[in-house]
Coordinates of C-alpha atoms in Angstrom, one line a residue:
X1 CA 105.0 90.1 108.2
X2 CA 103.9 93.2 109.8
X3 CA 102.2 95.9 108.2
X4 CA 100.7 99.0 109.4
X5 CA 98.5 101.8 108.5
X6 CA 98.8 105.0 109.6
X7 CA 95.5 107.3 108.7
X8 CA 94.0 110.3 109.1
X9 CA 90.7 110.9 111.6
X10 CA 89.8 113.4 108.5
X11 CA 90.2 110.7 105.8
X12 CA 87.4 109.4 104.8
X13 CA 86.6 105.6 105.8
X14 CA 89.3 106.6 109.5
X15 CA 87.2 105.2 112.3
X16 CA 85.3 102.6 110.5
X17 CA 86.3 99.3 112.4
X18 CA 88.6 97.2 111.3
X19 CA 88.7 98.7 108.1
X20 CA 91.7 100.7 106.1
X21 CA 90.4 100.7 102.8
X22 CA 87.7 100.7 100.2
X23 CA 89.0 97.9 99.0
X24 CA 89.2 95.8 101.9
X25 CA 85.4 96.4 102.7
X26 CA 84.8 95.2 99.7
X27 CA 86.8 91.9 100.3
X28 CA 82.7 91.1 102.1
X29 CA 80.4 92.3 99.8
X30 CA 81.1 90.4 96.0
X31 CA 82.1 87.4 95.1
X32 CA 84.4 86.9 92.7
X33 CA 84.0 83.0 92.9
X34 CA 81.9 80.0 94.2
X35 CA 83.0 79.6 98.1
X36 CA 81.6 81.3 100.9
X37 CA 85.2 82.2 102.3
X38 CA 85.9 85.6 102.2
X39 CA 89.1 84.4 99.8
X40 CA 87.3 84.3 97.5
X41 CA 85.7 87.0 97.8
X42 CA 86.4 90.7 95.8
X43 CA 85.9 94.3 94.2
X44 CA 87.2 97.8 94.1
X45 CA 84.3 99.6 96.3
X46 CA 85.6 103.2 94.9
X47 CA 83.6 106.3 96.4
X48 CA 82.3 108.5 93.4
X49 CA 81.0 111.0 95.2
X50 CA 84.6 111.8 97.2
X51 CA 86.8 114.3 96.3
X52 CA 89.3 112.5 96.9
X53 CA 88.8 109.6 95.0
X54 CA 87.6 112.3 92.1
X55 CA 90.9 113.4 92.6
X56 CA 93.2 110.1 92.3
X57 CA 91.3 109.1 89.6
X58 CA 91.5 112.1 87.4
X59 CA 95.2 112.6 88.4
X60 CA 97.0 109.0 89.0
X61 CA 94.8 106.1 87.8
X62 CA 94.4 109.0 84.6
X63 CA 98.5 109.2 83.7
X64 CA 97.2 111.2 79.9
X65 CA 93.8 111.6 81.0
X66 CA 94.4 115.9 80.3
X67 CA 94.2 114.4 76.5
X68 CA 92.3 112.4 75.5
X69 CA 89.6 114.8 77.9
X70 CA 90.5 118.1 75.7
X71 CA 89.4 115.5 72.3
X72 CA 86.2 114.5 74.2
X73 CA 84.9 118.1 74.3
X74 CA 85.7 119.0 71.0
X75 CA 83.9 115.9 69.3
X76 CA 81.3 117.0 72.6
X77 CA 80.6 120.0 70.6
X78 CA 80.9 119.2 67.6
X79 CA 78.2 117.1 68.0
X80 CA 76.1 120.1 69.8
X81 CA 77.0 119.0 73.5
X82 CA 78.7 121.7 74.5
X83 CA 75.3 123.5 76.4
X84 CA 76.4 123.4 80.5
X85 CA 74.3 120.5 82.1
X86 CA 72.5 120.3 85.3
X87 CA 74.6 118.2 87.2
X88 CA 71.5 117.7 89.9
X89 CA 69.7 116.0 87.1
X90 CA 71.9 113.7 85.6
X91 CA 74.0 112.4 88.9
X92 CA 77.6 113.7 88.1
X93 CA 79.4 114.4 89.9
X94 CA 81.5 117.4 91.0
X95 CA 84.1 118.5 89.4
X96 CA 87.8 118.4 92.0
X97 CA 88.8 121.7 92.8
X98 CA 91.3 121.4 95.4
X99 CA 92.0 120.6 98.6
X100 CA 89.8 123.5 100.8
X101 CA 91.7 123.2 103.4
X102 CA 95.6 122.6 103.7
X103 CA 97.4 120.4 106.3
X104 CA 100.0 119.0 105.7
X105 CA 101.4 118.8 109.7
X106 CA 101.2 114.9 109.1
X107 CA 103.8 115.0 106.4
X108 CA 106.7 116.9 107.6
X109 CA 106.7 115.2 110.7
X110 CA 106.8 111.9 108.9
X111 CA 109.6 112.5 107.3
X112 CA 111.4 114.7 110.2
X113 CA 111.3 110.9 112.1
X114 CA 112.3 108.0 109.7
X115 CA 112.0 104.6 110.2
X116 CA 115.7 103.2 110.3
X117 CA 114.6 100.0 109.0
X118 CA 112.2 98.7 107.0
X119 CA 109.6 100.3 103.6
X120 CA 107.3 103.2 103.8
X121 CA 104.2 102.7 100.7
X122 CA 102.3 105.7 100.9
X123 CA 99.1 105.0 99.2
X124 CA 95.3 105.9 98.5
X125 CA 92.8 104.2 99.7
X126 CA 90.8 104.3 96.4
X127 CA 93.9 104.1 94.2
X128 CA 94.7 100.5 92.7
X129 CA 97.6 100.9 91.6
X130 CA 99.0 101.6 96.1
X131 CA 97.1 98.2 95.8
X132 CA 99.1 96.4 93.5
X133 CA 102.8 97.4 95.2
X134 CA 100.9 96.4 98.9
X135 CA 100.2 93.2 97.7
X136 CA 104.3 92.6 96.3
X137 CA 105.4 93.1 99.6
X138 CA 102.4 90.8 101.2
X139 CA 103.5 88.4 98.6
X140 CA 107.7 88.8 99.4
X141 CA 106.4 88.8 103.5
X142 CA 108.6 92.4 103.8
X143 CA 108.1 94.4 107.3
X144 CA 106.2 97.5 105.8
X145 CA 104.0 100.7 106.8
X146 CA 101.4 102.1 104.4
X147 CA 99.8 106.0 104.6
X148 CA 97.2 106.3 103.1
X149 CA 97.3 110.7 102.1
X150 CA 94.6 112.9 101.9
X151 CA 94.2 114.4 99.2
X152 CA 91.0 116.0 101.3
X153 CA 94.3 118.1 103.3
X154 CA 96.6 118.4 100.0
X155 CA 98.9 116.2 101.6
X156 CA 100.5 114.6 98.3
X157 CA 101.4 118.6 97.6
X158 CA 103.4 118.5 101.5
X159 CA 106.9 119.6 100.0
X160 CA 108.3 116.0 102.2
X161 CA 106.7 114.9 99.6
X162 CA 107.1 115.7 96.8
X163 CA 111.0 115.9 96.4
X164 CA 110.3 112.6 96.6
X165 CA 107.5 112.2 94.6
X166 CA 108.1 114.6 91.6
X167 CA 104.5 113.7 90.3
X168 CA 102.5 114.6 93.1
X169 CA 101.2 111.8 93.1
X170 CA 100.9 107.6 94.5
X171 CA 101.8 105.3 95.2
X172 CA 105.7 106.3 96.3
X173 CA 108.1 104.3 98.1
X174 CA 110.7 104.4 100.6
X175 CA 113.5 102.0 100.9
X176 CA 114.5 103.0 104.8
X177 CA 117.0 99.5 104.2
X178 CA 119.0 101.8 101.6
X179 CA 118.9 105.3 102.9
X180 CA 115.8 106.1 102.5
X181 CA 116.0 105.6 99.1
X182 CA 112.2 106.8 97.1
X183 CA 111.3 105.6 94.7
X184 CA 108.0 106.0 91.9
X185 CA 105.1 104.5 89.6
X186 CA 104.1 101.5 90.8
X187 CA 106.3 99.3 88.4
X188 CA 109.2 100.8 89.9
X189 CA 108.7 99.8 92.9
X190 CA 107.5 95.8 91.8
X191 CA 110.1 95.7 90.2
X192 CA 113.0 97.1 92.4
X193 CA 111.7 94.9 95.0
X194 CA 112.1 91.8 93.4
X195 CA 114.8 92.4 91.3
X196 CA 115.9 93.2 95.5
X197 CA 114.3 90.3 97.2
X198 CA 116.1 88.1 94.3
X199 CA 119.5 90.0 94.9
X200 CA 119.7 89.5 99.3
X201 CA 117.9 85.6 99.7
X202 CA 119.0 84.6 96.3
X203 CA 115.5 82.9 95.9
X204 CA 113.4 84.7 92.9
X205 CA 109.8 84.7 94.1
X206 CA 107.7 86.4 93.0
X207 CA 110.6 87.2 89.8
X208 CA 112.7 84.9 87.5
X209 CA 116.6 83.5 87.7
X210 CA 115.8 82.9 83.8
X211 CA 117.0 86.2 81.5
X212 CA 114.0 85.1 78.7
X213 CA 111.6 84.7 81.5
X214 CA 112.5 88.1 83.2
X215 CA 112.0 90.3 79.8
X216 CA 108.5 88.5 79.3
X217 CA 107.5 89.3 83.3
X218 CA 108.1 93.1 81.9
X219 CA 106.6 93.0 78.8
X220 CA 103.8 92.6 81.1
X221 CA 104.3 94.7 83.2
X222 CA 104.5 98.2 81.0
X223 CA 101.4 96.2 79.4
X224 CA 100.0 97.0 82.8
X225 CA 100.3 100.2 83.7
X226 CA 100.3 101.6 80.2
X227 CA 97.8 99.5 78.6
X228 CA 95.5 97.6 81.5
X229 CA 95.5 100.1 83.8
X230 CA 95.0 103.9 81.9
X231 CA 92.2 102.7 80.1
X232 CA 90.2 102.0 82.7
X233 CA 90.9 105.0 84.6
X234 CA 90.1 106.6 80.8
X235 CA 86.5 104.3 81.3
X236 CA 86.4 105.0 84.7
X237 CA 86.1 109.7 83.9
X238 CA 83.8 109.4 81.4
X239 CA 81.8 107.4 82.3
X240 CA 81.5 108.9 86.4
X241 CA 83.4 112.0 86.9
X242 CA 83.9 114.4 83.5
X243 CA 81.5 117.2 82.8
X244 CA 79.6 116.7 80.5
X245 CA 78.1 113.0 79.2
X246 CA 80.5 111.8 76.0
X247 CA 79.4 108.4 74.8
X248 CA 81.8 108.4 72.0
X249 CA 84.0 108.7 75.2
X250 CA 83.0 105.9 77.5
X251 CA 83.1 103.3 74.0
X252 CA 86.5 104.2 73.5
X253 CA 87.0 103.3 76.7
X254 CA 85.9 101.4 78.1
X255 CA 85.9 98.2 74.9
X256 CA 89.7 99.2 74.7
X257 CA 89.4 97.4 78.6
X258 CA 87.4 94.7 76.3
X259 CA 90.6 94.9 73.9
X260 CA 93.4 94.3 77.1
X261 CA 91.4 91.7 78.6
X262 CA 91.0 89.3 75.0
X263 CA 95.0 89.4 74.6
X264 CA 94.9 88.3 77.5
X265 CA 92.2 86.1 77.6
X266 CA 94.2 85.0 74.9
X267 CA 97.8 84.7 76.4
X268 CA 96.0 83.2 79.0
X269 CA 93.8 80.0 76.6
X270 CA 96.9 78.6 75.6
X271 CA 99.2 78.7 79.0
X272 CA 96.1 76.2 79.9
X273 CA 95.9 74.2 76.7
X274 CA 99.5 73.6 76.9
X275 CA 99.3 72.3 80.5
X276 CA 96.3 70.2 80.1
X277 CA 98.1 68.2 76.7
X278 CA 101.5 69.0 78.9
X279 CA 99.7 67.0 82.4
X280 CA 96.8 65.4 80.9
X281 CA 98.9 63.3 78.3
X282 CA 95.9 59.9 78.7
X283 CA 94.0 62.7 76.2
X284 CA 95.5 64.4 74.9
X285 CA 94.8 62.9 71.0
X286 CA 91.0 63.5 71.7
X287 CA 91.1 67.0 73.0
X288 CA 93.2 67.7 69.5
X289 CA 90.6 65.9 67.2
X290 CA 88.4 67.5 68.8
X291 CA 86.3 64.7 70.2
X292 CA 86.6 66.0 73.5
X293 CA 86.2 69.5 75.0
X294 CA 88.8 71.0 76.6
X295 CA 86.6 72.0 79.5
X296 CA 85.9 67.5 80.6
X297 CA 89.8 68.0 82.1
X298 CA 89.8 67.9 84.8
X299 CA 92.9 70.6 85.0
X300 CA 90.3 72.9 83.3
X301 CA 90.1 74.8 86.4
X302 CA 94.2 74.9 87.7
X303 CA 96.1 78.1 87.7
X304 CA 97.5 79.3 85.0
X305 CA 100.0 81.9 84.7
X306 CA 101.4 85.0 82.3
X307 CA 105.0 83.8 82.6
X308 CA 106.2 80.1 83.6
X309 CA 105.2 78.0 85.6
X310 CA 104.9 79.9 89.1
X311 CA 102.9 83.4 89.5
X312 CA 105.0 86.7 89.3
X313 CA 104.4 90.0 89.0
X314 CA 103.4 89.9 86.2
X315 CA 100.3 88.2 87.3
X316 CA 99.7 89.9 90.4
X317 CA 100.1 93.5 88.8
X318 CA 95.8 93.2 87.6
X319 CA 94.3 92.2 90.5
X320 CA 93.4 95.1 92.2
X321 CA 92.2 96.7 88.4
X322 CA 90.6 93.3 87.7
X323 CA 88.0 93.9 90.7
X324 CA 87.1 97.2 89.4
X325 CA 86.1 96.4 85.7
X326 CA 82.5 95.7 86.6
X327 CA 81.9 99.4 87.2
X328 CA 82.2 100.6 83.6
X329 CA 79.9 97.5 82.4
X330 CA 82.5 94.7 82.1
X331 CA 81.7 90.9 84.0
X332 CA 84.9 89.1 83.5
X333 CA 82.7 86.1 84.5
X334 CA 81.6 85.9 81.6
X335 CA 83.2 87.6 79.2
X336 CA 86.5 86.9 79.9
X337 CA 86.4 83.6 81.8
X338 CA 89.8 82.2 81.7
X339 CA 91.1 86.1 83.4
X340 CA 88.2 84.7 85.8
X341 CA 89.5 82.5 86.3
X342 CA 92.8 83.2 86.9
X343 CA 92.3 86.0 88.7
X344 CA 89.8 83.4 91.7
X345 CA 92.6 82.2 91.8
X346 CA 94.7 85.4 93.0
X347 CA 92.2 86.4 95.5
X348 CA 92.6 83.5 97.6
X349 CA 96.1 84.4 98.3
X350 CA 96.1 84.6 102.1
X351 CA 98.8 87.7 101.1
X352 CA 96.7 88.8 98.9
X353 CA 93.8 89.2 101.1
X354 CA 96.2 90.5 104.1
X355 CA 97.1 93.3 101.8
X356 CA 94.2 94.3 100.5
X357 CA 91.8 95.0 103.8
X358 CA 96.0 97.1 104.8
X359 CA 96.6 94.2 107.5

């Protein structure tokens, strides 16, 4: 697999050694497991004071943020919270007001001389959804380049980019093998990649050749893109970026993230119990009777997946977001142990590590 990151010297973090993203630098900072190896470490080190990061979280990660913000502001005013607060005193970063200098020449140059084959991924250094796509490209061992857009330069507003992605956000993908087909929205991109890979190779890697399993994978994919990612994005926004402190909004979205993780935790726990009963059959009666707890089984830490017996895009789509929830006060190791073990197994995969490092 070949992957190159096209960087801009004016982009945040450019020139910092081999670090091409906030995600990659965090691999060396936060442990998600008990091992000392780098394959057991992950988190998303979001620069909360970066204007481009604020823009990305508010626009790309929180698709429906405007409605929620309006509702929260009305509620805040009703509670007497309509007075302006001194941002220097309360520590809330200033709202992103758009790029101060527009320079889209790098993007224009790319579209004037596109590659003849492979894929080009348009992403952002602090965009979990972009890294979702990178993980799948890496797992499928596909040849791709990454262009990390610089929002400070307004590159996401370049006419050539808007032409392939009318939403002017990341991620977006160009499939150069299909007459420069452009796809936008992370879920749509991922489903295109696995379906095309299955068609071309006959191998349903990260996918399934079973129609029922395909439907279940789609269900979890849509659940992740519509319920998991947006709720974390909203919680981040109201905790760090909103112009006023609205505790009720922070509480509401953090609670919703916990509810979403409860759904995933229950599904994984049921898969865990079924696996133990199947593989540890000699002790199944004791487990069923409750005389021996399931955590005594030698298969208690064995990997389980949301759909079927193999890892799929349904699982991998959660990875980048699972590593940002600590920023909203959720400790998945303590609160959702099955989610923690599941995430740890995925973070140990070589392709996942390479994708998050931008290699």
